Coordinates of C-alpha atoms and ligand atoms in Angstrom, one line a residue:
M20 CA 92.8 53.1 164.4
K21 CA 90.3 50.2 163.7
A22 CA 91.9 46.7 163.7
L23 CA 90.3 43.6 162.4
V24 CA 91.3 40.2 163.9
T25 CA 90.4 37.2 162.1
G26 CA 89.8 34.3 164.5
I27 CA 89.6 36.5 167.7
S28 CA 88.4 33.7 169.9
G29 CA 91.4 31.6 169.5
F30 CA 94.5 31.3 171.4
V31 CA 96.8 34.0 169.4
G32 CA 93.5 35.9 168.5
S33 CA 92.5 36.6 172.2
H34 CA 96.1 37.7 173.0
M35 CA 96.3 39.9 170.1
A36 CA 92.9 41.4 171.1
E37 CA 94.4 42.2 174.5
F38 CA 97.6 43.7 173.2
L39 CA 95.5 45.8 170.4
L40 CA 93.3 47.2 173.4
R41 CA 96.3 48.1 175.3
Q42 CA 97.5 50.2 172.2
G43 CA 94.0 52.1 172.3
A44 CA 92.7 50.6 169.2
E45 CA 89.2 49.8 168.2
V46 CA 89.1 46.0 167.9
V47 CA 86.6 43.9 165.9
G48 CA 87.0 40.3 165.5
T49 CA 85.5 37.6 163.5
I50 CA 83.8 34.5 165.2
R51 CA 81.9 31.4 163.7
N52 CA 78.7 30.3 165.1
R53 CA 80.7 27.4 166.6
S54 CA 83.7 29.4 168.4
R55 CA 84.4 29.1 171.9
M56 CA 84.2 32.2 173.7
D57 CA 86.2 31.2 176.9
H58 CA 89.5 32.9 175.7
I59 CA 87.9 36.1 175.1
S60 CA 84.8 36.1 177.7
H61 CA 86.9 38.9 179.9
L62 CA 87.1 41.3 176.7
L63 CA 83.5 41.2 175.7
K64 CA 82.8 44.8 177.1
D65 CA 85.8 46.0 175.0
I66 CA 85.9 44.3 171.6
R67 CA 83.1 44.1 168.8
L68 CA 82.3 40.4 167.3
E69 CA 81.1 40.0 163.9
E70 CA 79.9 36.5 162.9
C71 CA 82.0 35.8 159.6
E72 CA 82.7 32.6 157.9
L73 CA 86.0 33.3 155.9
R74 CA 85.5 30.4 153.5
D75 CA 82.3 32.1 151.9
P76 CA 83.3 35.1 149.8
F77 CA 79.8 36.9 150.3
S78 CA 80.3 36.7 154.3
V79 CA 83.7 38.2 153.7
E80 CA 82.7 41.1 151.3
S81 CA 80.2 42.2 153.7
L82 CA 82.0 42.3 156.8
I83 CA 85.0 44.2 154.7
D84 CA 82.4 46.7 153.2
R85 CA 80.9 47.3 156.8
E86 CA 83.6 47.6 158.7
R87 CA 86.5 49.0 156.6
P88 CA 89.4 48.5 158.9
D89 CA 92.8 50.1 159.0
L90 CA 94.6 47.0 160.2
I91 CA 93.9 43.6 159.7
F92 CA 95.5 40.8 161.6
H93 CA 94.6 37.5 159.7
L94 CA 94.9 34.9 162.4
A95 CA 92.0 32.6 161.5
A96 CA 93.2 29.0 160.6
Q97 CA 93.2 25.4 160.9
S98 CA 96.7 25.2 162.7
F99 CA 97.1 21.8 164.1
V100 CA 99.6 19.9 161.9
P101 CA 98.1 16.1 162.6
T102 CA 94.5 17.3 161.8
S103 CA 95.9 18.1 158.4
W104 CA 96.8 14.6 157.6
N105 CA 93.5 13.3 159.0
S106 CA 91.4 15.7 156.5
P107 CA 93.7 17.6 154.2
I108 CA 91.2 19.2 151.9
D109 CA 89.7 20.9 154.8
T110 CA 92.7 22.6 156.1
I111 CA 93.8 23.5 152.6
H112 CA 90.3 24.8 151.9
N113 CA 90.1 26.7 155.1
N114 CA 93.3 28.3 155.3
V115 CA 93.9 29.4 151.7
A116 CA 90.3 30.0 150.5
G117 CA 90.0 32.1 153.7
Q118 CA 92.7 34.2 152.8
V119 CA 91.8 34.6 149.0
N120 CA 88.5 35.8 150.1
L121 CA 89.8 38.2 152.7
F122 CA 92.4 39.5 149.9
E123 CA 89.8 39.7 147.3
A124 CA 87.5 41.8 149.4
V125 CA 89.9 44.4 150.3
R126 CA 91.3 44.5 146.8
R127 CA 87.4 45.2 145.3
F128 CA 86.7 47.6 148.1
G129 CA 90.0 49.4 147.5
L130 CA 90.9 49.4 151.0
K131 CA 94.6 50.8 152.1
A132 CA 94.2 48.5 155.0
K133 CA 97.6 47.0 156.2
I134 CA 97.5 43.2 156.5
Q135 CA 99.7 40.8 158.4
I136 CA 99.3 37.1 157.4
A137 CA 100.3 34.2 159.8
C138 CA 102.7 32.0 157.9
S139 CA 104.4 29.5 159.8
S140 CA 107.8 28.0 160.1
E141 CA 106.4 24.6 159.2
E142 CA 106.7 26.0 155.6
Y143 CA 110.4 25.1 156.0
G144 CA 109.7 21.7 156.7
Q145 CA 112.8 19.3 155.9
V146 CA 115.7 21.4 157.1
E147 CA 119.3 20.1 156.6
P148 CA 121.7 20.6 159.8
E149 CA 123.9 23.1 158.3
E150 CA 120.9 25.1 157.3
T151 CA 120.2 26.2 160.9
P152 CA 119.1 28.7 162.3
I153 CA 116.9 29.0 159.2
K154 CA 116.6 32.3 157.4
E155 CA 113.8 33.6 155.1
T156 CA 115.9 32.6 152.2
N157 CA 116.2 29.0 152.9
P158 CA 114.2 26.6 150.5
L159 CA 110.8 25.5 151.4
R160 CA 110.6 21.5 151.7
P161 CA 107.0 21.2 153.4
L162 CA 106.2 18.1 155.2
S163 CA 102.6 18.2 156.0
P164 CA 99.4 19.2 154.3
Y165 CA 99.0 22.2 156.9
A166 CA 102.6 23.4 155.8
I167 CA 101.4 23.4 151.9
S168 CA 98.7 25.5 153.0
K169 CA 100.9 27.8 154.7
V170 CA 103.1 28.1 151.7
A171 CA 100.0 29.0 149.5
Q172 CA 99.1 31.7 152.1
D173 CA 102.6 33.2 152.0
Y174 CA 102.8 33.1 148.5
L175 CA 99.3 34.5 148.2
G176 CA 100.5 37.3 150.1
Y177 CA 103.4 38.2 148.2
Q178 CA 101.3 37.7 144.7
Y179 CA 98.3 40.2 146.0
H180 CA 101.2 42.5 147.0
R181 CA 103.1 42.5 143.6
S182 CA 99.8 42.1 141.5
Y183 CA 97.3 44.6 143.1
G184 CA 99.6 46.3 145.6
L185 CA 97.8 45.2 148.7
H186 CA 99.9 46.2 151.9
V187 CA 100.6 42.4 153.2
V188 CA 103.1 41.6 155.6
R189 CA 104.3 38.1 155.8
T190 CA 105.2 37.0 159.5
I191 CA 106.5 33.4 159.4
T192 CA 106.3 32.4 162.8
F193 CA 108.1 29.6 164.8
N194 CA 106.4 27.8 167.5
H195 CA 104.5 30.1 170.2
T196 CA 102.9 29.1 173.4
G197 CA 101.7 30.4 176.8
P198 CA 98.5 30.8 178.7
R199 CA 95.3 29.4 176.7
R200 CA 97.3 27.2 174.1
G201 CA 95.1 24.8 172.9
E202 CA 95.5 21.5 174.6
Q203 CA 96.4 19.6 171.6
F204 CA 99.7 21.3 171.3
V205 CA 102.6 19.8 172.6
T206 CA 103.7 22.3 175.4
S207 CA 99.8 22.8 176.3
N208 CA 99.1 18.9 176.2
F209 CA 102.1 18.0 178.6
A210 CA 101.2 20.8 181.0
K211 CA 97.4 19.8 181.2
Q212 CA 98.4 16.0 181.7
I213 CA 100.9 17.2 184.6
V214 CA 98.2 19.2 186.1
D215 CA 95.5 16.4 185.7
I216 CA 97.9 14.0 187.6
E217 CA 98.5 16.8 190.4
K218 CA 94.8 17.1 190.8
G219 CA 94.5 13.1 190.8
R220 CA 92.3 13.3 187.9
K221 CA 94.5 10.9 185.9
P222 CA 96.9 8.1 186.9
P223 CA 100.9 9.4 186.9
V224 CA 101.5 8.3 183.4
L225 CA 102.2 11.2 180.9
H226 CA 101.8 10.2 177.2
V227 CA 104.2 11.5 174.6
G228 CA 104.9 11.3 170.7
N229 CA 108.2 12.0 169.3
L230 CA 110.6 13.6 171.8
Q231 CA 113.4 13.9 169.7
A232 CA 112.2 17.0 167.6
K233 CA 113.7 20.5 168.0
R234 CA 111.4 23.4 168.2
D235 CA 112.1 27.1 168.7
F236 CA 109.4 28.6 171.0
T237 CA 108.7 32.1 171.6
D238 CA 105.8 33.5 174.0
V239 CA 102.7 34.2 172.5
R240 CA 102.5 37.7 174.1
D241 CA 105.9 38.5 172.5
V242 CA 104.6 37.2 169.1
V243 CA 101.5 39.5 169.2
R244 CA 103.6 42.4 169.9
G245 CA 105.6 41.2 166.8
Y246 CA 102.6 41.1 164.7
W247 CA 101.7 45.0 165.6
L248 CA 105.3 46.0 164.8
A249 CA 105.1 44.0 161.5
L250 CA 102.5 46.3 160.5
E251 CA 103.9 49.5 161.8
K252 CA 107.5 49.2 160.7
G253 CA 107.6 46.0 158.2
Q254 CA 107.9 46.3 154.4
P255 CA 104.6 45.5 152.3
G256 CA 105.4 42.0 150.4
E257 CA 108.4 41.2 152.6
N258 CA 108.3 37.9 154.7
Y259 CA 109.9 38.1 158.1
N260 CA 110.8 35.1 160.8
I261 CA 109.6 35.7 164.1
A262 CA 111.8 33.2 166.3
S263 CA 113.8 33.1 169.6
G264 CA 116.8 31.8 167.9
T265 CA 117.1 28.9 170.7
C266 CA 115.9 25.5 170.2
Y267 CA 114.9 22.7 172.7
T268 CA 114.3 19.0 171.8
I269 CA 110.9 18.4 172.8
A270 CA 112.2 16.0 175.6
E271 CA 114.0 18.9 177.2
M272 CA 111.0 21.0 177.1
L273 CA 109.0 18.2 179.0
E274 CA 112.0 17.9 181.6
M275 CA 111.7 21.7 182.2
L276 CA 107.7 21.3 182.9
L277 CA 108.2 18.4 184.9
S278 CA 110.7 20.3 187.2
F279 CA 108.2 23.0 188.0
S280 CA 105.9 20.1 189.6
D281 CA 106.1 18.0 192.7
V282 CA 104.5 14.9 191.2
R283 CA 106.3 11.7 190.3
I284 CA 105.4 11.0 186.8
E285 CA 106.3 8.1 184.3
V286 CA 106.7 9.0 180.7
K287 CA 104.8 6.5 177.9
T288 CA 105.5 6.6 174.3
D289 CA 101.8 6.6 172.7
P290 CA 102.2 5.3 168.9
S291 CA 99.0 7.3 168.2
R292 CA 101.1 10.5 169.0
L293 CA 103.4 9.9 166.1
R294 CA 103.2 11.6 162.9
P295 CA 103.7 10.2 159.2
S296 CA 106.6 12.6 159.0
D297 CA 107.6 15.2 161.6
V298 CA 109.7 18.3 161.1
E299 CA 113.0 17.3 162.8
I300 CA 114.1 20.8 163.5
L301 CA 113.0 24.5 163.7
L302 CA 115.4 27.0 164.6
G303 CA 114.7 30.3 163.5
D304 CA 117.1 33.5 162.4
S305 CA 114.9 36.4 162.9
A306 CA 117.8 39.1 162.4
K307 CA 115.3 40.1 159.4
F308 CA 112.8 40.9 161.4
R309 CA 114.8 42.5 164.4
A310 CA 116.6 44.8 161.9
A311 CA 113.4 46.1 160.5
T312 CA 111.1 46.6 163.7
G313 CA 113.6 46.7 166.8
W314 CA 111.5 43.4 168.0
Q315 CA 113.0 41.2 170.3
P316 CA 111.4 38.5 172.6
E317 CA 111.3 39.5 176.2
I318 CA 109.8 36.6 178.0
P319 CA 111.9 33.5 179.0
F320 CA 110.9 30.2 178.0
E321 CA 110.8 29.1 181.9
R322 CA 108.4 31.8 182.5
T323 CA 106.3 30.9 179.5
L324 CA 106.1 27.2 180.7
K325 CA 105.1 28.1 184.4
D326 CA 102.6 30.6 183.1
L327 CA 101.2 27.6 180.9
L328 CA 101.0 25.4 184.0
Q329 CA 99.4 28.2 186.1
Y330 CA 96.8 28.5 183.2
W331 CA 95.9 24.9 183.5
R332 CA 96.1 24.6 187.5
S333 CA 93.4 27.6 187.3
Q334 CA 91.1 25.7 185.3
P335 CA 88.1 24.4 186.8
Ligands
F7E418 C1 105.3 26.6 163.6 C2 104.1 25.7 164.0 O1 104.0 25.1 165.5 C3 103.0 24.4 165.6 O2 103.2 23.2 164.9 P1 103.9 22.0 165.5 O3 105.5 22.0 165.4 O4 103.5 20.6 164.8 O5 103.5 21.9 167.3 P2 103.1 20.6 168.1 O6 103.0 21.6 169.5 O7 101.7 19.9 167.7 O8 104.2 19.8 168.0 C4 105.5 20.1 168.3 C5 106.4 19.0 168.4 O9 106.2 18.2 169.3 C6 106.3 16.8 169.1 N1 105.5 16.3 170.1 C7 105.9 15.3 170.8 N2 104.8 14.5 171.7 C8 103.7 15.5 171.2 C9 102.2 15.2 171.7 O10 101.9 14.3 172.5 N3 101.5 16.0 171.2 C10 101.8 16.9 170.2 N4 101.3 17.9 169.6 N5 103.2 17.0 169.6 C11 104.0 16.1 170.4 C12 105.6 16.9 167.7 O11 105.7 15.8 167.0 C13 106.3 18.1 167.1 O12 107.4 17.6 166.8 C14 101.5 24.9 165.3 O13 101.5 26.1 166.2 C15 101.5 25.1 163.8 O14 100.2 25.6 163.5 C16 102.9 25.8 163.3 O15 102.4 26.7 162.4

């Protein structure tokens, strides 16, 4: 069983690779020449890396022709919401063109590969209180260029299944975190600031943005098991929420992180961390996914946050 992971050097990609190796799969991953390798350096003897620029159709075609994978986990993306305001066209081009190139290559070579695509709860955007927990049938009211790029990826998945019969499973993942989470994302950012303060590298002031937003967090290790199950048991063409079903305000998440540290910290709002529009609440109903695959999250949020702090404490 050969599995191709796009974006293997990223946060989710590295956990996906570890999971796939435990399943006994042959793992091939795409990287770009500027990809950082620190998340996968411990895996290099067990995986194969291929340079591929997903925005370039020829690069993708030649990869798919050479590798002909059985499973594709399409995780490569520009995934930080604020970046999508600074350069909306880059996010849209990266995320949408990259996926179209992948689908086109699979279609042209008549590959029977099963493809998981990483859609996002950001697609739901503005959610009314009576609409939570959010089901797959909820209207999409996207609030950022990133969200728009994910709506496009999601519906392209639907369209390529209906038009050409591609085996695409659309996972709509709510917030996820854990060791190796990029330091710009809120859980990791706060954890790293706490560790920098613990190590005396910065004054005891923790900078924050909007603490009122509510998010539904799942551990990345539960998420990648979900992606595997999506291809094992999910229906092609369908979309599935992957979520824990519990949400916390960002303030509550911060309190939890602070409770795992001994340092005294002052919390200060940094206006540059506020967004033009922020999704107020994301709380997911993953009953459809649980029924289709038997998936359920196993790692409690407290452990995820402790592991994340430990990750930053172990960094040089
Ligand atoms: C599902 C979805 O999940 C993620 O998108 P996100 O929810 O924007 O993630 P985040 O960690 O940047 O922000 C979470 C919340 O936390 C608030 N917040 C407060 N203070 C800070 C702060 O200082 N930094 C950041 N980054 N956020 C802050 C911020 O305003 C927002 O309300 C991505 O994986 C995305 O790829 C994805 O698909």
